[in-house]
GROMACS .gro file of C-alpha atoms in nm:
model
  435
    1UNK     CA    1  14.449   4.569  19.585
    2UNK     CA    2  14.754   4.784  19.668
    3UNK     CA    3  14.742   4.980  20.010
    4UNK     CA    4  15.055   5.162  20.091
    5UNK     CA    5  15.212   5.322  20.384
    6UNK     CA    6  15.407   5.626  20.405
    7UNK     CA    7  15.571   5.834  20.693
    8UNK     CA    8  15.635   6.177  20.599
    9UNK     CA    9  15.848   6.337  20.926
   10UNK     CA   10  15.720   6.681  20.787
   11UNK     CA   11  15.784   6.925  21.016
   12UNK     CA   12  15.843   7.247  20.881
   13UNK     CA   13  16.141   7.402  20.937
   14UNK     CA   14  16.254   7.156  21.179
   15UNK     CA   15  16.303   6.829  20.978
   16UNK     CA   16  16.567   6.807  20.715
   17UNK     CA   17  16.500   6.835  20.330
   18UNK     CA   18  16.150   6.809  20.431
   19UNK     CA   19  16.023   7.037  20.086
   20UNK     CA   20  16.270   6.765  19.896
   21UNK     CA   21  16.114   6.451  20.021
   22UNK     CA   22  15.748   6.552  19.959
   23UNK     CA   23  15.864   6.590  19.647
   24UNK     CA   24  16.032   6.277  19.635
   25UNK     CA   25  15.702   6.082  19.834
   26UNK     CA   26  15.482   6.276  19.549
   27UNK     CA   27  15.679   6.131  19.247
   28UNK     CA   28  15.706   5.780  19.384
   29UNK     CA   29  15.336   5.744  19.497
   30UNK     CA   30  15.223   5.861  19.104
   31UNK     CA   31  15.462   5.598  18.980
   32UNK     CA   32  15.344   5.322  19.207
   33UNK     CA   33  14.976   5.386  19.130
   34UNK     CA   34  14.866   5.213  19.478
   35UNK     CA   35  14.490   5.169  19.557
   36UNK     CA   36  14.505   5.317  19.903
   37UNK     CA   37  14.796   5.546  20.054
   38UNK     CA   38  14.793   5.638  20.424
   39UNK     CA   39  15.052   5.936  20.522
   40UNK     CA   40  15.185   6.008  20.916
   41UNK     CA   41  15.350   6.302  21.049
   42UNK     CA   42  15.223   6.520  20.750
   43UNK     CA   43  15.193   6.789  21.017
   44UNK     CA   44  15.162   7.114  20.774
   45UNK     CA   45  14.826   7.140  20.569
   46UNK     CA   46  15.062   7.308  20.311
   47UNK     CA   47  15.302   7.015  20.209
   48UNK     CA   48  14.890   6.827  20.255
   49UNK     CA   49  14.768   7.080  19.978
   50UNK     CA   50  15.101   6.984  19.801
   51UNK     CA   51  15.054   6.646  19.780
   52UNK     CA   52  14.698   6.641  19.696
   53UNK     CA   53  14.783   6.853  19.361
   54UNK     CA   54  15.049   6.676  19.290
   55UNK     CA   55  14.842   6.288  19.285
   56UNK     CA   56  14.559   6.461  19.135
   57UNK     CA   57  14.559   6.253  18.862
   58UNK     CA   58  14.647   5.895  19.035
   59UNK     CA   59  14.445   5.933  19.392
   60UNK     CA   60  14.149   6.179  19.295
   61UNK     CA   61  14.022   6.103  19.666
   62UNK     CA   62  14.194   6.227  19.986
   63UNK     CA   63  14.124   6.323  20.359
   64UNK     CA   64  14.316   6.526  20.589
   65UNK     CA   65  14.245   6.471  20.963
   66UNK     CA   66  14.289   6.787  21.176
   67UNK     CA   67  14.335   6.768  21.547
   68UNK     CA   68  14.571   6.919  21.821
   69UNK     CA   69  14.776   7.192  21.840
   70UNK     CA   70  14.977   7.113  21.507
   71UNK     CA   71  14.736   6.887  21.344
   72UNK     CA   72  14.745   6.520  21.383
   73UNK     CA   73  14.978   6.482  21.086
   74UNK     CA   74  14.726   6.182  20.957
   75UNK     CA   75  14.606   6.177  20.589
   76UNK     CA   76  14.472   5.959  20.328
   77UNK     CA   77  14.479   5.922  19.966
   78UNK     CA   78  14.265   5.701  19.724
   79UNK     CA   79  14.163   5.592  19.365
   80UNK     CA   80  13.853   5.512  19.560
   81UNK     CA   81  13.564   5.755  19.612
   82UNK     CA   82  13.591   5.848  20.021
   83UNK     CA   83  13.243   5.818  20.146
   84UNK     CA   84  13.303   5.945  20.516
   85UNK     CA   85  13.540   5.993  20.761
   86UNK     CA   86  13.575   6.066  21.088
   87UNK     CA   87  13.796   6.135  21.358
   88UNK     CA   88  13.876   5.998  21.691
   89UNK     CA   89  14.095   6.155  21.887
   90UNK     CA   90  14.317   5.980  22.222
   91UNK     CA   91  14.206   6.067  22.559
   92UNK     CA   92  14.583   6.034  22.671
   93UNK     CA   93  14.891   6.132  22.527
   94UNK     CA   94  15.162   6.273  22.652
   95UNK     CA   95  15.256   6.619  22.896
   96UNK     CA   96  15.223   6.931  22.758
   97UNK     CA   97  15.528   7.015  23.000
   98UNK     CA   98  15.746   6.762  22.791
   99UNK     CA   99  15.751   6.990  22.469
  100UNK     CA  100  16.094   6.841  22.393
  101UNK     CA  101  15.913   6.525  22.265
  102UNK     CA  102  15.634   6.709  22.119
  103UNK     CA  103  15.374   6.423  22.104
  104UNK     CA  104  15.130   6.599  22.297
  105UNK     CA  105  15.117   6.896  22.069
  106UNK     CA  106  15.035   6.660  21.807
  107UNK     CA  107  14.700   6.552  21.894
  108UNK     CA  108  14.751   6.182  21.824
  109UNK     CA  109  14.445   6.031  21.700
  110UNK     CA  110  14.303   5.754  21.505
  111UNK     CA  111  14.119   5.837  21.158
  112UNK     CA  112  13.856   5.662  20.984
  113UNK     CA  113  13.785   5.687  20.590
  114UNK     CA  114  13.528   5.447  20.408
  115UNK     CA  115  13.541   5.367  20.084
  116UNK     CA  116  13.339   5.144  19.842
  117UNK     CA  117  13.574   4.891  19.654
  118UNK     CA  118  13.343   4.734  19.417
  119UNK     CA  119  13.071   4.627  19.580
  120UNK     CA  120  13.233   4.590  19.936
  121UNK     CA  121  13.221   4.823  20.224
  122UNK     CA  122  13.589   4.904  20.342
  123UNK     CA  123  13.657   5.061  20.648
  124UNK     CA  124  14.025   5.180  20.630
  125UNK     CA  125  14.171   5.333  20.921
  126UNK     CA  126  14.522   5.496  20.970
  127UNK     CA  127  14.677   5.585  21.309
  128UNK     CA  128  14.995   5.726  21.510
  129UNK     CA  129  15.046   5.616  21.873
  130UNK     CA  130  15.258   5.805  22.140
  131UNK     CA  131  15.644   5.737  22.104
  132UNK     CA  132  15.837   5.523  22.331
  133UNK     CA  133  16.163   5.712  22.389
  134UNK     CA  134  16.307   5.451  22.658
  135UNK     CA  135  16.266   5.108  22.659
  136UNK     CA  136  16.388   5.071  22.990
  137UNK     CA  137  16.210   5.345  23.150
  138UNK     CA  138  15.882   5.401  22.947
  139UNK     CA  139  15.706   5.678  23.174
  140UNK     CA  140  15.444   5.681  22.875
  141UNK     CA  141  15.336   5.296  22.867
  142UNK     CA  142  15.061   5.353  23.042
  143UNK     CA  143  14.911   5.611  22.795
  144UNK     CA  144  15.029   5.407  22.468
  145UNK     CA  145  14.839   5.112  22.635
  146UNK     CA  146  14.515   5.314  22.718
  147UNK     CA  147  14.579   5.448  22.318
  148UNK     CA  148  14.579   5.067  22.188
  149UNK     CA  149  14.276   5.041  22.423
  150UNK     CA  150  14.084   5.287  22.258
  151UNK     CA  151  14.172   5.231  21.910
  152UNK     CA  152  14.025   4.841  21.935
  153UNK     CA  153  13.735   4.976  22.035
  154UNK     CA  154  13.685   5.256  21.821
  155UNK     CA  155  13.789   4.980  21.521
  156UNK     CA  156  13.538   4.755  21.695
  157UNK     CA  157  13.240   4.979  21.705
  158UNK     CA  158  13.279   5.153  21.378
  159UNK     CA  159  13.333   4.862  21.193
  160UNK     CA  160  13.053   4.619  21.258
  161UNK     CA  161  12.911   4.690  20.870
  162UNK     CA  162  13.263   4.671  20.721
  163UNK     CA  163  13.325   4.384  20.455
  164UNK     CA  164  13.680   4.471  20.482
  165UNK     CA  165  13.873   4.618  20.756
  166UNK     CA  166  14.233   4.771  20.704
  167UNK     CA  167  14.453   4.939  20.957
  168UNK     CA  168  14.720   5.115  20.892
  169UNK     CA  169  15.014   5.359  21.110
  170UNK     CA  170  15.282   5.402  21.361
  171UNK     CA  171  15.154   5.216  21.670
  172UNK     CA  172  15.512   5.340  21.830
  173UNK     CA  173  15.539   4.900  21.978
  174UNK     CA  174  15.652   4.601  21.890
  175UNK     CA  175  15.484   4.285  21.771
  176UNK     CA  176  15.512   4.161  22.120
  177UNK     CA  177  15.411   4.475  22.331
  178UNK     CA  178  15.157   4.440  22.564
  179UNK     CA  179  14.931   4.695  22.370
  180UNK     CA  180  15.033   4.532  22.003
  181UNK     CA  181  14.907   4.213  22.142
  182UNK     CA  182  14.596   4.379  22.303
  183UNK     CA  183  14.478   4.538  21.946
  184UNK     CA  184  14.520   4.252  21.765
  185UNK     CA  185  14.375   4.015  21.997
  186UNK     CA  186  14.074   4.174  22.093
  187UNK     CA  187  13.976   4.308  21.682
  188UNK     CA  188  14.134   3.978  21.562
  189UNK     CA  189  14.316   4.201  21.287
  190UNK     CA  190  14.597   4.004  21.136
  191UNK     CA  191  14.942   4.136  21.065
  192UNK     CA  192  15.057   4.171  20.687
  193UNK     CA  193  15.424   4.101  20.755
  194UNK     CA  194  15.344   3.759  20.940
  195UNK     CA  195  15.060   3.680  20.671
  196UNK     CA  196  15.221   3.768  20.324
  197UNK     CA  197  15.326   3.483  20.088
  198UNK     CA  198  15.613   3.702  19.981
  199UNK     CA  199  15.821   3.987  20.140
  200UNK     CA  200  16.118   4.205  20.012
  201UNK     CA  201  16.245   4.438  20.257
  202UNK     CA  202  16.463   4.537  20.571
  203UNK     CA  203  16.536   4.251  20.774
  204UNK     CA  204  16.299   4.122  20.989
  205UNK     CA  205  16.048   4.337  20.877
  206UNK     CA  206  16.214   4.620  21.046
  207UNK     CA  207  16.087   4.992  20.985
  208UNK     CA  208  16.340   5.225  21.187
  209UNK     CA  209  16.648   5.059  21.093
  210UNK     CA  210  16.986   5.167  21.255
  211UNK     CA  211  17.163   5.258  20.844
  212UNK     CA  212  16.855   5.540  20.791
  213UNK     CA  213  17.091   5.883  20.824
  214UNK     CA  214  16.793   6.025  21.007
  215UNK     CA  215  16.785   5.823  21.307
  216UNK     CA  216  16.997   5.842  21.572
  217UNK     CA  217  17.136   5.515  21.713
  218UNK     CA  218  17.056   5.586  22.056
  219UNK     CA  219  16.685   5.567  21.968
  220UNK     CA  220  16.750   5.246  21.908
  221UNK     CA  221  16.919   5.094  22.243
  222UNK     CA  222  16.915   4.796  22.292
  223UNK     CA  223  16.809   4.719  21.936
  224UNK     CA  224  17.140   4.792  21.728
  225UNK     CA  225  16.992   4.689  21.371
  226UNK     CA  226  16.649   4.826  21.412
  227UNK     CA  227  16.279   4.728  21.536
  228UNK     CA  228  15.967   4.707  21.411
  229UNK     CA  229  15.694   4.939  21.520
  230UNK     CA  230  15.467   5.056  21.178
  231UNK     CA  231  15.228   4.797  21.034
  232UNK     CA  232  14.971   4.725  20.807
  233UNK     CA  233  14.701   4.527  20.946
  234UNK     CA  234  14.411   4.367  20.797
  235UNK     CA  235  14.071   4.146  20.857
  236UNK     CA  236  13.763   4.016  20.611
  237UNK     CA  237  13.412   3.910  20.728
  238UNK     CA  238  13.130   3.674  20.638
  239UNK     CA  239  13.137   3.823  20.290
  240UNK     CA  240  13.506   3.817  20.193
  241UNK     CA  241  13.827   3.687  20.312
  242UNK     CA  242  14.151   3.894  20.293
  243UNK     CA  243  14.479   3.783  20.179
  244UNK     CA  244  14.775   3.887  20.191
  245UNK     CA  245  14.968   3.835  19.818
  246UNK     CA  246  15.339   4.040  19.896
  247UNK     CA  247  15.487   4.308  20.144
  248UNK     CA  248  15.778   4.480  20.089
  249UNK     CA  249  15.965   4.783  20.227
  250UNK     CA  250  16.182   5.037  20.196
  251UNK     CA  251  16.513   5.002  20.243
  252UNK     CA  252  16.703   5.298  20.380
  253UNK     CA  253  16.865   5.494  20.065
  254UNK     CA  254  16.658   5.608  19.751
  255UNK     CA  255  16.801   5.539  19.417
  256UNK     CA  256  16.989   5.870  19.271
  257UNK     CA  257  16.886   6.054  19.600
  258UNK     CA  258  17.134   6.152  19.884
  259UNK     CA  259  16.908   6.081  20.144
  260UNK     CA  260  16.576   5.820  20.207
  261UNK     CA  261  16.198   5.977  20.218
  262UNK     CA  262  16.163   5.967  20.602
  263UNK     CA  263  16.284   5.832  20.895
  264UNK     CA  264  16.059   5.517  20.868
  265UNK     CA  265  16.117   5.293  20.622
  266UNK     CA  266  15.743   5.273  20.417
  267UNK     CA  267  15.533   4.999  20.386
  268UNK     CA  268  15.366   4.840  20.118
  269UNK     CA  269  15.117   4.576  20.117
  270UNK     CA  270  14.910   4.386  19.832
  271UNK     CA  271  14.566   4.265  19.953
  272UNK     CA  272  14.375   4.009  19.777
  273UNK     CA  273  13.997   4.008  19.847
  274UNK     CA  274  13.791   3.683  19.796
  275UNK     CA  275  13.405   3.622  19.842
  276UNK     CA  276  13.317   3.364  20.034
  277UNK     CA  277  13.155   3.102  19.929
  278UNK     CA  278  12.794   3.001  20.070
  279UNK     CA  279  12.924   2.692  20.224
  280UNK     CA  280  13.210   2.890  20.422
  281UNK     CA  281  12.939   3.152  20.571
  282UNK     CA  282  12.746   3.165  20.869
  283UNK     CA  283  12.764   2.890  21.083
  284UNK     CA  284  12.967   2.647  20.951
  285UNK     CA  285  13.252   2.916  20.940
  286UNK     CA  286  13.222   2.861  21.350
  287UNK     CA  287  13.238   2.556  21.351
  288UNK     CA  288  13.593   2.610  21.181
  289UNK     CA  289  13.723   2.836  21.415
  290UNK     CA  290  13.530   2.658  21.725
  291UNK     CA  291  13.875   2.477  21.893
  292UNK     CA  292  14.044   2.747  21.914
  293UNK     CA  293  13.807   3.001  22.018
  294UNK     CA  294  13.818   2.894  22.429
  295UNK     CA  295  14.204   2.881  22.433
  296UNK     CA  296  14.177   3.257  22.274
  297UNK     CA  297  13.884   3.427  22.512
  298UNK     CA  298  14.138   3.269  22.771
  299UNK     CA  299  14.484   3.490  22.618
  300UNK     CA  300  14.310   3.801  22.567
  301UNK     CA  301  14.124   3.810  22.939
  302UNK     CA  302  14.490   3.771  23.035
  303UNK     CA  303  14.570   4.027  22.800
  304UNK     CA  304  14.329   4.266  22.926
  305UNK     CA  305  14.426   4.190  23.249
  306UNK     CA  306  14.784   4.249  23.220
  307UNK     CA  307  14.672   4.610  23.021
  308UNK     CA  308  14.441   4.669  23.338
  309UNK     CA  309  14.791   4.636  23.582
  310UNK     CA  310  14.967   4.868  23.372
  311UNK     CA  311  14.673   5.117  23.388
  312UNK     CA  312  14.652   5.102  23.743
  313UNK     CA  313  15.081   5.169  23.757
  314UNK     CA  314  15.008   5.501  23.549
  315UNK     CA  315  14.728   5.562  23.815
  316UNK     CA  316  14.944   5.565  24.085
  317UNK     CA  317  15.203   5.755  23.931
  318UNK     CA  318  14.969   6.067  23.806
  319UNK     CA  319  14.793   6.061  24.122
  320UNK     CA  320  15.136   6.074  24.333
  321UNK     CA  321  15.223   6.410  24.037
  322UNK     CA  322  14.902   6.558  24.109
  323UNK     CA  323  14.986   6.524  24.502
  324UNK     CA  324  15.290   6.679  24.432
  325UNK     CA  325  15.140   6.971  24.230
  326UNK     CA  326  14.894   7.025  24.538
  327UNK     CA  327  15.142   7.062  24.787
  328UNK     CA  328  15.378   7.232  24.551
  329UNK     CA  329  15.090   7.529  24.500
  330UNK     CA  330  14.992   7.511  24.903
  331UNK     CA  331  15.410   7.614  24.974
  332UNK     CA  332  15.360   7.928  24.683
  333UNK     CA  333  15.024   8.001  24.829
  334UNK     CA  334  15.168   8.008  25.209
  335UNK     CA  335  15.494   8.201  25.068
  336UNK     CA  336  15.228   8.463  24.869
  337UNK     CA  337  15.045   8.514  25.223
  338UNK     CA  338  15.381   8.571  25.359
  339UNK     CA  339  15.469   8.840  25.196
  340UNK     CA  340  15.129   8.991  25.182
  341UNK     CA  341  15.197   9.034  25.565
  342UNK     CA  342  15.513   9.138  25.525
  343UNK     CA  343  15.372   9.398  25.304
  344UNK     CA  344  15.082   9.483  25.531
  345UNK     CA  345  15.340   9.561  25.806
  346UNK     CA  346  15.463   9.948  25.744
  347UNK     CA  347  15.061  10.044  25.736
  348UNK     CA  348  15.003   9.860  26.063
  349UNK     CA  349  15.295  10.001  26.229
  350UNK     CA  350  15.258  10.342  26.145
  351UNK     CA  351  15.586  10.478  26.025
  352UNK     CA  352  15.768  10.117  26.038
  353UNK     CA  353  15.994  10.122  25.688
  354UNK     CA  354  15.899   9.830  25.442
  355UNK     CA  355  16.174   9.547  25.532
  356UNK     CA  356  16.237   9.445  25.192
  357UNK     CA  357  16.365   9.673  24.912
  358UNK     CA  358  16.084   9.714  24.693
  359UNK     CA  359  16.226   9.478  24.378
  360UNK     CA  360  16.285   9.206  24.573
  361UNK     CA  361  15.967   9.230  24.696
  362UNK     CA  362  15.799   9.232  24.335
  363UNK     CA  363  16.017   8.976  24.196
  364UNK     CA  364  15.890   8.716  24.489
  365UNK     CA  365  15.580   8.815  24.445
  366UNK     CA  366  15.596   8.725  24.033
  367UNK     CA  367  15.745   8.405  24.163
  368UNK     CA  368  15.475   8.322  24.413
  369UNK     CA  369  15.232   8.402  24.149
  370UNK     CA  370  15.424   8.201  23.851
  371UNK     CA  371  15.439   7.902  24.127
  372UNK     CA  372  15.052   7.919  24.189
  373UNK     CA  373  14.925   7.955  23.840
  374UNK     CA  374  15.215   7.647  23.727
  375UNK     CA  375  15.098   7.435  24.023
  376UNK     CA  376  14.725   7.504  23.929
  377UNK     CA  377  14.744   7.414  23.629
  378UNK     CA  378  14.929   7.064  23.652
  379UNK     CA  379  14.698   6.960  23.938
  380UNK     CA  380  14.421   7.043  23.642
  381UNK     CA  381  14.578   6.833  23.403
  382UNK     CA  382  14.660   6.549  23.617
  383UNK     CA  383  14.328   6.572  23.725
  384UNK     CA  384  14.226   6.529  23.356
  385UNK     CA  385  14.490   6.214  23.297
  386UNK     CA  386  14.351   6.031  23.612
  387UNK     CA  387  13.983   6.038  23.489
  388UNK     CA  388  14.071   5.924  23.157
  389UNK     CA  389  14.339   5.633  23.338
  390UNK     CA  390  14.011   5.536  23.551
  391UNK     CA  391  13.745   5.531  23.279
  392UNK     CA  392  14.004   5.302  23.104
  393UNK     CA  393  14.057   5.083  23.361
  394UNK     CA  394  13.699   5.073  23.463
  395UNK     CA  395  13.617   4.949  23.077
  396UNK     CA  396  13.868   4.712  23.115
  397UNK     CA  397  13.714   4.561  23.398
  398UNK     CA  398  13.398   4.525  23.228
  399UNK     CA  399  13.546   4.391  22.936
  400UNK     CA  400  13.716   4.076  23.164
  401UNK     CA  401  13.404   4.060  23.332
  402UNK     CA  402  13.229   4.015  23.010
  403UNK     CA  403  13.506   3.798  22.826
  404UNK     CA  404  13.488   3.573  23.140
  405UNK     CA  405  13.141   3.527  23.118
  406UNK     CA  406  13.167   3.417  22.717
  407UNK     CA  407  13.405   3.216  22.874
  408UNK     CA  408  13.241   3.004  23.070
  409UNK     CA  409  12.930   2.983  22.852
  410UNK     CA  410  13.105   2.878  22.616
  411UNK     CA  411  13.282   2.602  22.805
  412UNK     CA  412  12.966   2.506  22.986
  413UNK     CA  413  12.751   2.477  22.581
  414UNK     CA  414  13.050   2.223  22.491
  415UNK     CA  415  12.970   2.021  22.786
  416UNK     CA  416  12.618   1.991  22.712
  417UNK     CA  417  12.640   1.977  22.332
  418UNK     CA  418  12.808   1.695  22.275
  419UNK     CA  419  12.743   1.754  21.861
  420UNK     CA  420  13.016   2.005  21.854
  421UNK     CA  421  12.762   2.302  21.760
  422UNK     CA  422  12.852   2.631  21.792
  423UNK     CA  423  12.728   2.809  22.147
  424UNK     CA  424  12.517   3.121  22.081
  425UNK     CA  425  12.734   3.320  22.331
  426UNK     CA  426  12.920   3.525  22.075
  427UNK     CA  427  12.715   3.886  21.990
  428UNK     CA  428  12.812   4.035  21.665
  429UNK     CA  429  13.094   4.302  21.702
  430UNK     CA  430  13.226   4.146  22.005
  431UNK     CA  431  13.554   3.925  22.010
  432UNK     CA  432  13.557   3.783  21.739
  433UNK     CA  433  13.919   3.645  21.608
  434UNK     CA  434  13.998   3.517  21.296
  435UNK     CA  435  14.279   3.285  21.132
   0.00000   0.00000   0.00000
């Protein structure tokens, strides 16, 4: 099975040549004929409705998520009939006040789409995380992680029937970020570039490489070649194993085009699904995996724990903004009483002049009033971003609590089953990692 990868960078208006590279995405997606195609930053429904006439023919099946102010710029295409969908969209991401960046606008989210591919159940997912624009000073780390968060368990709780699980997007980190490692660690989801048998692209693997005309080098600091941040990842079940065949990538420049289809170089990835075979299900599948599965539980309740720090940094930080916002709004609310008294004086003091000309007075009085209603509405939103930072981290306490108690059980069953049985401490849809 193919399962492709595209980014579009469609915004209209605003990104170059954008009606040019649809066109150019359209024509190479009908000549690749792959199974599944998942599209980011598609954020007009237009150049959507463009694209769905124009693969008609070679992906009869498509979905377009909406969400946010701009749309969520997610959308899938398929030779596959689309049975449902659905949407889940991030508790976190971003300040509207940052509009430079935009992210917020765009309602990141994480859509769901499943399809029937023979007789399996796939549950194929495509996502776009919240940007990191400095790697030194990444004042939205704590959001991305709380984003990862939420997408393993969304993944994790939707796809407890799957037969095949596929996950594809921007997650905006590294292999090695803290929230990279927390997704694949907790869904066991394995990574297509580190799995294939055979890979022809960019070097490294890298997607937002430093020769694409639409990047900017400085994006890149300290990376001067590129990094890696888009990926296709992928896990079976009981019923059938995935595998990885070939990956390969875009490199830059487009053949007899001036310039590349996007920003991000696009991904392509051929699955292979096998049944399993009786003898490889049920339990003596964990006895396979048994050895390894203590020294796992172990990483990700450090994992989690690590995530759970980085949580509790963002906590601080929004509750010091939404201090700041509070006494901000207490100085324009002192200043507006101010000059309410000020005004009250000439009616007091019976034939007392006003002391201000009268447009100075109205222009502090749209100030006071442009202070308040600013100042108000951060402390709301801040507000909003530290419920959403402590219902993560609260989760993320139970989860270590939990993990540590698998933990243990599991360490204590090995003591007292000396025949190397599996413990019954696992509960389906729970960690559950896979080689």
């Amino acid at each position: 099975m193919l399962h492709a990868l595209y980014f579009c960078r469609g915004i209209r208006y605003l990104s170059k040549y954008c009606p040019q590279r649809y066109a150019m995405i359209g024509e190479m997606l009908c000549k690749e004929q792959h199974d599944i195609v998942l599209l980011q930053e598609v954020w007009s429904e237009k150049d959507y409705l463009f694209l769905k006439k124009k693969l008609a023919s070679c992906h009869p099946h498509s979905h377009y998520f909406r969400s946010g102010v701009i749309g969520s710029g997610l959308a899938i295409f398929s030779k596959h009939r689309i049975r449902d969908t659905f949407l889940y969209r991030y508790s976190l991401n971003g300040y509207p006040y940052m509009a430079h960046h935009g992210d917020w606008f765009g309602g990141k989210a994480v859509g769901m789409a499943i399809l029937n591919l023979g007789s399996l159940t796939a549950n194929v997912y495509v996502t776009h995380l919240h940007a990191e624009y400095s790697r030194e000073k990444d004042s939205y780390l704590p959001h991305r992680v709380v984003q990862a968060w939420e997408l393993q368990q969304f993944i994790r709780h939707t796809s407890a029937g799957a037969d095949v699980v596929i996950v594809g997007g921007d997650l905006n980190m590294h292999p090695q970020d803290l929230g990279n490692r927390l997704l694949r660690a907790y869904t066991g989801l394995q990574d297509s570039y580190l799995k294939t048998a055979k890979f022809d692209g960019c070097e490294n693997g890298m997607t937002l490489i430093a020769d694409n005309p639409f990047i900017s080098k400085k994006e890149l600091v300290p990376f001067e070649k590129g990094i890696r941040i888009d990926y296709i990842l992928f896990k079976g079940s009981t019923k059938a194993e995935v595998h990885c065949d070939s990956m390969c990538t875009t490199k830059g420049s487009v053949p007899n085009h001036p310039f590349p289809y996007s920003d991000h170089e696009a991904l392509t990835a051929e699955l292979r699904l096998e049944p399993h075979t009786p003898a490889e299900t049920g339990s003596d599948r964990k006895l396979k995996n048994k050895d390894s599965t203590t020294g796992k539980l172990a990483e990700l309740v450090d994992i989690v724990t690590e995530a759970r720090t980085e949580v509790k940094v963002g906590l601080h930080c929004a509750e010091r903004m939404r201090y700041t916002a509070a006494r901000t709004g207490v100085m324009g609310l002192a200043l507006l009483f101010l000059e309410l008294v000020i005004a009250a004086v000439p009616y007091l003091a019976l034939g007392a002049e006003q002391p201000f000309p009268r447009t100075s007075f109205y222009l502090l009085a749209v100030l006071c009033f442009a202070i308040l209603l600013t100042t108000s509405m951060l402390y709301i939103f801040y507000t909003m971003e530290l419920k959403s930072l402590q219902g993560a981290e609260d989760q993320m306490r139970l989860g270590i609590g939990s993990l540590q108690e698998k933990l243990k059980g599991f360490c204590l069953a090995q003591l007292h089953n000396p025949s190397g049985r599996p413990p019954e401490v696992q509960e389906p849809g729970a960690f559950e990692p896979e080689e």
